[in-house]
Coordinates of C-alpha atoms in Angstrom, one line a residue:
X1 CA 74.0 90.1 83.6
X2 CA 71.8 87.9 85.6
X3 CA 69.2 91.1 85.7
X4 CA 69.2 92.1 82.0
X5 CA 68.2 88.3 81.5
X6 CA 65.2 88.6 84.1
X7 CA 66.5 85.9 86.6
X8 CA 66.0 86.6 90.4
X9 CA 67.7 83.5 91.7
X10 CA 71.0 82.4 91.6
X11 CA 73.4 79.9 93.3
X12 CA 76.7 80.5 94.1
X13 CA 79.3 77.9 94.1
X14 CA 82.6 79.0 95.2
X15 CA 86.1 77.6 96.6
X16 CA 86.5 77.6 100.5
X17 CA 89.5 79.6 100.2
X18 CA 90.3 83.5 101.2
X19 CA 89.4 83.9 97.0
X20 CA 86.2 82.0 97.0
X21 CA 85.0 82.9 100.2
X22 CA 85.7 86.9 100.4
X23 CA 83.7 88.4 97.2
X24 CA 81.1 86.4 98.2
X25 CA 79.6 88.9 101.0
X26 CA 80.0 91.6 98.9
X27 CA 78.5 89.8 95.8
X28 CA 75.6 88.8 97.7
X29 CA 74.8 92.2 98.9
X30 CA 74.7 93.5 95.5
X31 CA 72.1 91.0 94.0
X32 CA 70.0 92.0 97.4
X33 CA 70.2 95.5 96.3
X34 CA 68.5 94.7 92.8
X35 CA 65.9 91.8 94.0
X36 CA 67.8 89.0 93.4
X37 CA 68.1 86.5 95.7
X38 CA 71.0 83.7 96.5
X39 CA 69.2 80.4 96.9
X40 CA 71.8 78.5 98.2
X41 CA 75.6 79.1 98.7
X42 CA 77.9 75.7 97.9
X43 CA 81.8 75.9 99.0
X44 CA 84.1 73.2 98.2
X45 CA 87.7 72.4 99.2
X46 CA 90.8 72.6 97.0
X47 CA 91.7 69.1 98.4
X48 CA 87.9 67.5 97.6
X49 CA 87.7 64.8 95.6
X50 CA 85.5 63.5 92.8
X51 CA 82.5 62.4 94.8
X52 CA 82.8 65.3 97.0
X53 CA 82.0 67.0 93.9
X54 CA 78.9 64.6 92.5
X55 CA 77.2 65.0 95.8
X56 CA 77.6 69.2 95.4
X57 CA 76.1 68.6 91.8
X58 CA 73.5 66.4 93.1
X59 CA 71.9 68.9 95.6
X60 CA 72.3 71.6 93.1
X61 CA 70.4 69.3 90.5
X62 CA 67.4 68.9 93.0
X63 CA 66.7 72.6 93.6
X64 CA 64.6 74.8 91.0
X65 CA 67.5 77.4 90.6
X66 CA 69.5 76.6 87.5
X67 CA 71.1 80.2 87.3
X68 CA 74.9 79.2 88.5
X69 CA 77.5 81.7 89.7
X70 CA 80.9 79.7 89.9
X71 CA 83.6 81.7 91.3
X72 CA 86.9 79.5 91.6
X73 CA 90.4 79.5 90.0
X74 CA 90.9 77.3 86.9
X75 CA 92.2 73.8 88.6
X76 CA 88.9 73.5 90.7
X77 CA 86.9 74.7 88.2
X78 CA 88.1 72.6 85.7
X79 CA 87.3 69.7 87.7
X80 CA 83.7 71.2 88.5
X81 CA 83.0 71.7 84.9
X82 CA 84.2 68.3 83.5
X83 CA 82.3 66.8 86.2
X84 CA 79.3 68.3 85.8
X85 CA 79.5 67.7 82.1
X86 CA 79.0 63.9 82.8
X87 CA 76.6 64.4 85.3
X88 CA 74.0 66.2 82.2
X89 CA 74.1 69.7 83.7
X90 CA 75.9 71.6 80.9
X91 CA 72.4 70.9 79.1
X92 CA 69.4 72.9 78.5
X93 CA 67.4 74.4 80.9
X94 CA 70.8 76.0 83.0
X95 CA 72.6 78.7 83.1
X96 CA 76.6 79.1 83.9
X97 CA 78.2 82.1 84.9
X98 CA 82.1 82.4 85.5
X99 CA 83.9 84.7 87.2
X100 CA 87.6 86.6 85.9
X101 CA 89.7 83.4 87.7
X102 CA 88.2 80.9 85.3
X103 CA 87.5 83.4 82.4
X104 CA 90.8 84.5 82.5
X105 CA 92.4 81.3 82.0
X106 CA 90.5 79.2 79.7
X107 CA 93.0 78.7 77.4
X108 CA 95.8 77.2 79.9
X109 CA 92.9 74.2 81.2
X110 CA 92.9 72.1 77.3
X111 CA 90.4 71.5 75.0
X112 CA 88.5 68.7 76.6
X113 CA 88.1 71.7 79.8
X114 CA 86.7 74.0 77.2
X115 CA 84.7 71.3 75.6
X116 CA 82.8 70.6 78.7
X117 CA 82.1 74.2 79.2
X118 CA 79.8 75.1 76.2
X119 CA 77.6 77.7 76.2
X120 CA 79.1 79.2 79.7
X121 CA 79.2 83.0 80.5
X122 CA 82.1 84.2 81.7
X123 CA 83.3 87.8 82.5
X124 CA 87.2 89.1 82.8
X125 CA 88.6 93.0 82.8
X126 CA 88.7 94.2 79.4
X127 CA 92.1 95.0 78.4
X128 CA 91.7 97.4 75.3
X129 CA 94.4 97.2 72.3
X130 CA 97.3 99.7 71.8
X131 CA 100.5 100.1 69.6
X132 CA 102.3 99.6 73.5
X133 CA 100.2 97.1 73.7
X134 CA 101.1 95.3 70.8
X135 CA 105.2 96.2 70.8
X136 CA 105.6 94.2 74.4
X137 CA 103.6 91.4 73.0
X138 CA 106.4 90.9 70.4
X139 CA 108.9 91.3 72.4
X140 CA 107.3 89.1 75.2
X141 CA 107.7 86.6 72.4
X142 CA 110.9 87.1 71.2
X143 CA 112.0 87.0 74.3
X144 CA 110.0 84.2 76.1
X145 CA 110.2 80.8 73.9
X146 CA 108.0 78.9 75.4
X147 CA 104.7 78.7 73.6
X148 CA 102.6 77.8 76.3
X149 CA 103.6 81.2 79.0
X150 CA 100.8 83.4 77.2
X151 CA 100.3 86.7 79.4
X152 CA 96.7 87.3 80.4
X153 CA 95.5 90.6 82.2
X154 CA 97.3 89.9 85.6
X155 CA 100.8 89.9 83.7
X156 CA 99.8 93.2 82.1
X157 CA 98.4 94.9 85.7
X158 CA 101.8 93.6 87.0
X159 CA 103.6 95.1 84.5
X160 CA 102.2 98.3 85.2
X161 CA 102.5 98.1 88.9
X162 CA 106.4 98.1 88.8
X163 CA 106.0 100.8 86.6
X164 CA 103.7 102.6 88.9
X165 CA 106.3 102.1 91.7
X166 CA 109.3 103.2 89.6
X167 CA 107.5 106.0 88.7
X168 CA 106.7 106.9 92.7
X169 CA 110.2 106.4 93.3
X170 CA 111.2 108.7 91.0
X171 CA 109.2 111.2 92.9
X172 CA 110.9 110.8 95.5
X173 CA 113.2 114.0 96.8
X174 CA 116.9 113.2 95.8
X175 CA 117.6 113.3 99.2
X176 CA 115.4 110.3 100.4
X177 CA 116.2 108.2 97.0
X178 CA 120.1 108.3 98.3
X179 CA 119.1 106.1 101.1
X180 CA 117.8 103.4 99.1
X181 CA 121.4 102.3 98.8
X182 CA 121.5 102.0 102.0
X183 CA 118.8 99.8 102.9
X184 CA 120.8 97.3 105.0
X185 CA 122.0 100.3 107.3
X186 CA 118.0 101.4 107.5
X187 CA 116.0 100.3 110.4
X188 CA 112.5 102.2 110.3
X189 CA 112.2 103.1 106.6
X190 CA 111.8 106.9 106.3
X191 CA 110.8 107.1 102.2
X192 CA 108.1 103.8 102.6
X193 CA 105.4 106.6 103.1
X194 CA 106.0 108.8 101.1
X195 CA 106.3 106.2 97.9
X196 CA 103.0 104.7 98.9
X197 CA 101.7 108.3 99.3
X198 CA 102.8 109.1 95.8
X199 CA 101.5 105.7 94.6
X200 CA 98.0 105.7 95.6
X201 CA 97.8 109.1 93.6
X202 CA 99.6 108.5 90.3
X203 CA 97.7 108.0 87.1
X204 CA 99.1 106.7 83.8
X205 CA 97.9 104.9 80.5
X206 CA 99.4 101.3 80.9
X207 CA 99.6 98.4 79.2
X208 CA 96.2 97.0 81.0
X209 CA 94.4 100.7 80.1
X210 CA 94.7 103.5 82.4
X211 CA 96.5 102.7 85.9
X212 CA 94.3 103.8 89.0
X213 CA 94.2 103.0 92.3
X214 CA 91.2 103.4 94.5
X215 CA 91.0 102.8 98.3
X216 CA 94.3 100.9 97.4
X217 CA 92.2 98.6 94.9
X218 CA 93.7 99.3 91.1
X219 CA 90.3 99.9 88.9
X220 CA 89.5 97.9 85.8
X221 CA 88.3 100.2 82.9
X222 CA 85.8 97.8 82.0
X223 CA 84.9 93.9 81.8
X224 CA 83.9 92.1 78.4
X225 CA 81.8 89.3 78.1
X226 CA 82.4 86.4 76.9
X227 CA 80.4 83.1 75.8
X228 CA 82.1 79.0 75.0
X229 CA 81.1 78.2 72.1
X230 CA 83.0 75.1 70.4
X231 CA 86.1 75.5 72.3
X232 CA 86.7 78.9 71.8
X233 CA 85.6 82.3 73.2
X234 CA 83.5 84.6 71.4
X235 CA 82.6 88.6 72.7
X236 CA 78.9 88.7 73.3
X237 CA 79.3 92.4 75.2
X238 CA 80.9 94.6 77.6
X239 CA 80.2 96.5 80.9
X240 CA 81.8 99.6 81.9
X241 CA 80.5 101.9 84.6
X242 CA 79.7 104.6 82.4
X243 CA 77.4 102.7 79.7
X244 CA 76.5 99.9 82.0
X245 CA 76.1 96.5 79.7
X246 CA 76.9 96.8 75.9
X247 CA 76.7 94.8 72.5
X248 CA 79.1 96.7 71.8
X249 CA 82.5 98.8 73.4
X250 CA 81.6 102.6 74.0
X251 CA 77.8 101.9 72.6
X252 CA 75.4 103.6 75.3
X253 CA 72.1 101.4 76.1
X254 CA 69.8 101.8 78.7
X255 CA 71.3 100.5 81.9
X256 CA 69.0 99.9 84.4
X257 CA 66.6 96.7 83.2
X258 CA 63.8 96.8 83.8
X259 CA 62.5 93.8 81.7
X260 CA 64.9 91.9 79.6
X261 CA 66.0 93.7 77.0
X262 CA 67.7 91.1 74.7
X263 CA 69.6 93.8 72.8
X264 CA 72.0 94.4 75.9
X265 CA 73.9 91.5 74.6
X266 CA 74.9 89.6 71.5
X267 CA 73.0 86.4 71.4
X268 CA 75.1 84.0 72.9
X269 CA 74.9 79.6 72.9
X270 CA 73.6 78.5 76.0
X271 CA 74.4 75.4 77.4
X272 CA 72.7 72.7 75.5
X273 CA 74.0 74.2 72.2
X274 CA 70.8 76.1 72.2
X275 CA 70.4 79.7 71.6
X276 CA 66.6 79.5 73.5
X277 CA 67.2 81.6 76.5
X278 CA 67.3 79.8 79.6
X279 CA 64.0 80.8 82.2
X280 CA 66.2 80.5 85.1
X281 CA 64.4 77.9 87.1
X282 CA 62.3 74.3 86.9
X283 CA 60.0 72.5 89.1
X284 CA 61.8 69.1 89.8
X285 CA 59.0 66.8 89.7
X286 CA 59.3 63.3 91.3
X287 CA 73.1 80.2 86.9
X288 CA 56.4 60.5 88.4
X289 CA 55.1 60.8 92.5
X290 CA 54.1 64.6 92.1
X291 CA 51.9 63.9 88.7
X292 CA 50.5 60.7 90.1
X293 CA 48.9 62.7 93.2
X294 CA 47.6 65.3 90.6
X295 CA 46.1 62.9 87.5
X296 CA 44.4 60.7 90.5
X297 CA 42.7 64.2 91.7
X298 CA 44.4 63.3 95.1
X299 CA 44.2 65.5 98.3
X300 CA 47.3 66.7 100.2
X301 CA 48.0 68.5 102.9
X302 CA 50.1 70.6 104.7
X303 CA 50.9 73.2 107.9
X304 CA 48.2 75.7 109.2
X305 CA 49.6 79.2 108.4
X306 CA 52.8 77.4 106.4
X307 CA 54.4 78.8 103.1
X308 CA 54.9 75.6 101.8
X309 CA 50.4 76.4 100.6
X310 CA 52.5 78.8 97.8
X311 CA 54.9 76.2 97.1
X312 CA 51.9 74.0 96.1
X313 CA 50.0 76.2 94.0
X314 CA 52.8 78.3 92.3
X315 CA 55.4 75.8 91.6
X316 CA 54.0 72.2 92.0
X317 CA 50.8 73.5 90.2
X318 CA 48.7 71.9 93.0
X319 CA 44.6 73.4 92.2
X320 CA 43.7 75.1 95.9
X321 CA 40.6 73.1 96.0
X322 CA 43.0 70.0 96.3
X323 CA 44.5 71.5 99.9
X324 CA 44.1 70.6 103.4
X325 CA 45.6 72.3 105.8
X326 CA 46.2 70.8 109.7
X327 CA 47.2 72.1 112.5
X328 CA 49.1 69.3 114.9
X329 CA 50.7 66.0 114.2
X330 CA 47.8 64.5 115.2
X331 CA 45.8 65.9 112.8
X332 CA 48.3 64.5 110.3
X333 CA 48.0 61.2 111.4
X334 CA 44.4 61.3 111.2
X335 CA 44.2 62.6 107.6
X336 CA 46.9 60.2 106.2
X337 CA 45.1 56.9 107.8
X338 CA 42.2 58.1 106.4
X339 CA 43.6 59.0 103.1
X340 CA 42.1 60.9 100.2
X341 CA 39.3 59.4 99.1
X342 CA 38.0 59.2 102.9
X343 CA 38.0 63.0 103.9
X344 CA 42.1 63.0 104.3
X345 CA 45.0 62.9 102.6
X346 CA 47.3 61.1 100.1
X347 CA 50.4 62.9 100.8
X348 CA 51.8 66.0 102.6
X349 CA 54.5 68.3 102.5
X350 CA 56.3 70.7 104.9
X351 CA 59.0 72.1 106.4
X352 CA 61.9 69.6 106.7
X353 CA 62.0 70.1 110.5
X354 CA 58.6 69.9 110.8
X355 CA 58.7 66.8 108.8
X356 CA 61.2 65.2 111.2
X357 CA 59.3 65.8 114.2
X358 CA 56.4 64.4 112.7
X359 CA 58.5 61.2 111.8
X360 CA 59.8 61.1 115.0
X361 CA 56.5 61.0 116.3
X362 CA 54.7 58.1 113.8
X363 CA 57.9 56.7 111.9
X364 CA 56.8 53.1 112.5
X365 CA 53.6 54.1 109.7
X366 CA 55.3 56.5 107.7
X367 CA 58.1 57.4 105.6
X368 CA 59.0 60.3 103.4
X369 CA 59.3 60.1 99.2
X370 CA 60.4 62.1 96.7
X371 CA 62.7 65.1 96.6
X372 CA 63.1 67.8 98.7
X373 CA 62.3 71.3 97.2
X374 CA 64.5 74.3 98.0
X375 CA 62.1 77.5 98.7
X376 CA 62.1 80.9 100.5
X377 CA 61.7 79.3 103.7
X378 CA 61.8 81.4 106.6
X379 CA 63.4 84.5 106.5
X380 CA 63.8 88.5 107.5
X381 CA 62.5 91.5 106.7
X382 CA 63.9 94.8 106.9
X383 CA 63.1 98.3 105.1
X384 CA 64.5 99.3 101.8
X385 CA 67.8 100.3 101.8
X386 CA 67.8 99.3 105.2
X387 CA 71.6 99.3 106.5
X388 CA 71.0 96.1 109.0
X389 CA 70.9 93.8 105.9
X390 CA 74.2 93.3 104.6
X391 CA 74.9 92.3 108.9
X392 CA 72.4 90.4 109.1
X393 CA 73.3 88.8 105.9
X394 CA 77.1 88.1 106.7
X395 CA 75.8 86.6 110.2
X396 CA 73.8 83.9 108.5
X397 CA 76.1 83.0 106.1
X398 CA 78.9 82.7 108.9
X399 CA 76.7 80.6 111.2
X400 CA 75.7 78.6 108.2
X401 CA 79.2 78.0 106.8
X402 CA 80.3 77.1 110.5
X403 CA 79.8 73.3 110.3
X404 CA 80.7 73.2 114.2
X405 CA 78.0 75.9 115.2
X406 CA 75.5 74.0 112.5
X407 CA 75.8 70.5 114.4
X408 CA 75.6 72.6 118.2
X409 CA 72.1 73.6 116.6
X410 CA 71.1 70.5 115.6
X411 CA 72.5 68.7 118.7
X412 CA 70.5 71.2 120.7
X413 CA 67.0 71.2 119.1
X414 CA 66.9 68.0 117.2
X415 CA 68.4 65.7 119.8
X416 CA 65.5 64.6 121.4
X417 CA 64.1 63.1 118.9
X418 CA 64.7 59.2 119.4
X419 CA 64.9 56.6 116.8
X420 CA 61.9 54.7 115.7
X421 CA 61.3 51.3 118.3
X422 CA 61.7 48.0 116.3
X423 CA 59.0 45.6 117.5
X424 CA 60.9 42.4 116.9
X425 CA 57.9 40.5 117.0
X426 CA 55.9 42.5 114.8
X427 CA 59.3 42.5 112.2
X428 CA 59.7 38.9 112.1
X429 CA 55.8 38.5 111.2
X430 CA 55.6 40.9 108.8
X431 CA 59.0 39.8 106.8
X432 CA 58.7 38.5 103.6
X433 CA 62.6 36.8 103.7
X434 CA 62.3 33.2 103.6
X435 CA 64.4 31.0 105.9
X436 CA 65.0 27.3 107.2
X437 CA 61.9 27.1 109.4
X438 CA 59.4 28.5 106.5
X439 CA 60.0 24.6 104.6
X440 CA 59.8 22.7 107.8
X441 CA 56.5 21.1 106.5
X442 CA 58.2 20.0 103.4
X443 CA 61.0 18.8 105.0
X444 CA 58.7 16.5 107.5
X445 CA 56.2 15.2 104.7
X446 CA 59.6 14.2 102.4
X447 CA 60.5 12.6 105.4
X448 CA 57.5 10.7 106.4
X449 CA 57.4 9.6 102.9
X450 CA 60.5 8.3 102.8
X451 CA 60.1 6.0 105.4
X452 CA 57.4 4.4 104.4
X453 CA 58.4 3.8 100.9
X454 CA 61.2 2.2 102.7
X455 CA 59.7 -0.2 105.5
X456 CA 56.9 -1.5 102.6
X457 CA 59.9 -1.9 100.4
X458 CA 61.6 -4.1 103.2
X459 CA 58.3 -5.9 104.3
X460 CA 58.2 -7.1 100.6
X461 CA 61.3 -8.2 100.5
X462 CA 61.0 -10.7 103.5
X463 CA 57.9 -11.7 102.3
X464 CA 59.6 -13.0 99.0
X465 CA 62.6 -14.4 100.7
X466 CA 61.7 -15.6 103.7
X467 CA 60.7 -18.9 102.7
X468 CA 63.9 -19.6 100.7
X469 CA 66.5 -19.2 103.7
X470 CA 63.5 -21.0 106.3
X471 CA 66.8 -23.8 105.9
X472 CA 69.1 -22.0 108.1
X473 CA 68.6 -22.9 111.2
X474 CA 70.7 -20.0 113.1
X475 CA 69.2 -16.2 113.1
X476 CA 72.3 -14.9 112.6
X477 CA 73.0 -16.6 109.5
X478 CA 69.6 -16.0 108.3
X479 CA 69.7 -12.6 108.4
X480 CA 73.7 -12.7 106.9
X481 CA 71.6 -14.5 104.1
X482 CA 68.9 -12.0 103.7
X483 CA 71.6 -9.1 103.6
X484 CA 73.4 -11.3 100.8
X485 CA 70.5 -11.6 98.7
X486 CA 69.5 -8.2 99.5
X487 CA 73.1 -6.9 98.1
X488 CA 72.9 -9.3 95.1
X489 CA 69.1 -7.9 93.4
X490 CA 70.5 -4.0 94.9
X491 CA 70.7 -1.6 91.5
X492 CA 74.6 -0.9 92.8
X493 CA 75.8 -4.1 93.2
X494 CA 79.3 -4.4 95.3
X495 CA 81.6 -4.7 92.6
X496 CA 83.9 -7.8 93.2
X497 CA 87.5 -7.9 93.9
X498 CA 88.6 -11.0 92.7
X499 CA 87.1 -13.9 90.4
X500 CA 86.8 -16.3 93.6
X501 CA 83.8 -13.7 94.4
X502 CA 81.5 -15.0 92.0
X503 CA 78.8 -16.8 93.0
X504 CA 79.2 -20.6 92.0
X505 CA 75.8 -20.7 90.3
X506 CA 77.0 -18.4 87.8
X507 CA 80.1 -20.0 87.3
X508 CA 77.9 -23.2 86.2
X509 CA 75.6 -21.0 83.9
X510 CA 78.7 -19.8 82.7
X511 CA 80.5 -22.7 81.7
X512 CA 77.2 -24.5 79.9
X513 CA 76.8 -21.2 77.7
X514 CA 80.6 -22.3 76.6
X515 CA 80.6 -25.7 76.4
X516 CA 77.5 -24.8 74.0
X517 CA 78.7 -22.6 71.4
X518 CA 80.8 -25.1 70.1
X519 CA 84.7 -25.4 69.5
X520 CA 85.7 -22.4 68.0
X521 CA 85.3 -20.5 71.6
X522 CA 88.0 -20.5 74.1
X523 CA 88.1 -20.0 77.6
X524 CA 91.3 -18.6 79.6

């Protein structure tokens, strides 16, 4: 599939269980023996949760693959789906392909599953129809009442296995059957090896197609192919090994491609609800940053000798005149302080562990931006056909699914390289937080003011009331006096407690303003 559509780049995101984990060697060694190369490899646990997930999504999201190979059973890959779903990536542009333990059981994982798997390939053993096929159906039903135990392909493979079995045993010299009796009485079993002898070699027409067994393995008669569209499942083609990929069951097309040759399947709805085939891969541009450098016709730069020159031109679209290449850290330095419209550089890009080293280096000026960009990278190269491949394969992928042996590498290269010195000094400067000590000079003018609003205040005051308590004799009770007239004109006045408070000039005041508003006013 992914060849007929002209991808050559996949990802593979698979459980981390003895499922997931062993098809993918053999998986990846078959897209290596037609040009098509695994990007990146994601496992994830049965027991992960939600975010666990997001952050899987997120790195996919970030690389320029969007060809997806999902190989999981149905409860992870429900989750997967519905949480990719919210995260936009069931959208145009990507591509989903599912293998038989999702395909399989669609049905079982509910609508809102389905629903948040539209436009997804999936493919599953074909099981072809028959009148067998048919009569154990009916009686699967009659027999079986609930509505929800619907057999799929394993049922019918089982089904024919016992029979397979039966059958050996029946094969089986009289002699050796009596025994079976007598199994508790049986120590080393003498007819085990001769059943398994007879069924590794026994060939009937089953309810799953015609039973085989090869190197143990029982053989599918083909796979069809199947395509969400709006909660159901629709046939877009078949494979079998004698046509190769079909629109259509026994239909012979050409199978090796070539070029993509759209006729190899019905058109199908991508994700997206689009039927605009997807290209397989984007360029992220920061199965704003990045434009800015380009419009402003900046220069950028980047490792003597590196791949990441291709990266530039090919993908990020950088023109070659825009490239300077540099050979030391050094050099670096030199071409960023100058920047671009000096002879250096506005930006550059390179190997993640070059990139570190260099920050390690010159992290107190520096800092990277943007996304990182999955490419080729370093890699081997070996003869066509060459059988040191798929070892040398499996070795990588076991060292880089080792999370242990990943940290003892990094641990042992990467270790030296020491955090960035904080100059407290130069920190406190440059900070642009504002504390206590940035309004001290507000603080002292409010003060300064303060005071001498209030010792002119009080200098008027004893000017005006000096003269008027120059009676009392006693400083003491000229300054009581001072304090009482001072309390008397304040704006909050003591508020009295009783009437015998009141000052005995306004009691006088008082009792004229009575005595002259005539008799009709009375006073308590």
């Amino acid at each position: 599939m992914v060849q007929a559509y002209g991808w050559h780049e996949v990802v593979l995101l698979y459980e981390e269980t003895e499922y997931g984990s062993g098809l993918i060697p053999y998986l990846t060694d078959e897209f290596q023996q037609f040009d098509i190369r695994v990007s990146f490899r994601f496992s994830i646990s049965p027991n992960s949760g939600n975010l666990t997930f997001l952050k899987m999504l997120n790195k996919v999201m970030a690389m320029q693959t969007r060809v997806i190979v999902v190989h999981m059973t149905s409860s992870l890959g429900a989750k997967l789906f519905l949480l990719a779903k919210e995260a936009t990536m069931i959208s145009e542009g990507y591509a989903w392909i599912i293998t038989d333990g999702l395909s399989s059981l669609l049905d079982p994982m509910g609508a809102e599953v389905i629903g948040s798997m539209q436009g997804v390939l999936g493919i599953r053993p074909y099981i072809a129809q028959s009148k067998s096929l048919e009569n154990f159906k009916r009686r699967w039903k009659r027999r079986v009442q609930s509505g929800s135990t619907k057999l799929i392909f394993y049922g019918y493979w089982a089904y024919d296995t016992v029979w397979a079995l039966a059958k050996s045993v029946e094969m089986v010299p009289q002699s050796y059957q009596r025994n079976v009796s007598q199994i508790p009485e049986i120590r080393v079993s003498a007819i085990g090896r001769m059943i398994r002898n007879k069924l590794v070699k026994i060939k009937f027409k089953g309810l799953g197609g015609n039973f085989s067994l090869v190197r143990g393995q029982l053989q599918s008669s083909g796979f069809e192919i199947i395509n969400v569209v709006d909660k159901m499942e629709k046939v877009v083609g078949y494979w079998t090994p004698e046509n190769g990929l079909t629109p259509e069951l026994g239909k012979s097309v050409k199978a090796t491609y070539s070029t993509r040759l759209y006729h190899v399947l019905k058109p199908p709805i991508w994700p997206g609800n689009t039927k605009a085939e997807p290209r397989g891969w984007t360029t992220p541009v920061d199965v704003v940053d990045i434009n800015e450098l380009k419009m402003n016709g900046h220069f950028v730069g980047y490792e003597t000798g590196s791949f990441v020159k291709d990266l530039l031109v090919k993908q990020l679209h950088f023109s070659e005149s825009k490239l300077r290449n540099y050979g030391t850290a050094e050099e670096f330095d030199e071409a960023l302080t100058k920047g671009s419209q000096n002879g250096g550089v506005g930006a550059i890009f390179g190997a993640q562990h070059c990139v570190e080293l260099f920050l390690s280096k010159y992290c107190d000026k520096y800092m990277t931006a943007g996304p990182t960009y999955k490419t080729d990278g370093l890699g081997f190269a070996f003869p066509q056909g060459s059988p040191l491949v798929a070892y040398i394969s499996r070795a990588i992928l076991s060292v880089a699914e080792n999370k242990s042996k990943m940290d003892a590498l990094e641990q042992k290269y990467f270790s030296q390289q020491k955090a960035c010195p904080i100059d407290v000094e130069r920190t406190m400067v440059s900070s642009d937080s504002l504390s206590l000590y940035s309004f001290g000079g507000l603080f002292i003018i409010t003060a300064v003011a303060s005071l001498c609003s209030l010792i002119i205040y009080f200098t008027k005051f004893l000017q005006s009331r000096w003269n008027a308590v120059g009676a009392v004799h006693s400083v003491r009770s000229k300054i009581s006096e001072l304090v009482k007239r001072f309390v008397d004109q304040s704006p909050y006045p003591v508020p009295a407690t009783n009437v015998a408070t009141v000052s005995t000039s306004q009691s006088v005041e008082a009792l004229a303003n009575v005595g002259n508003e005539g008799d009709d006013t009375v006073v308590n």
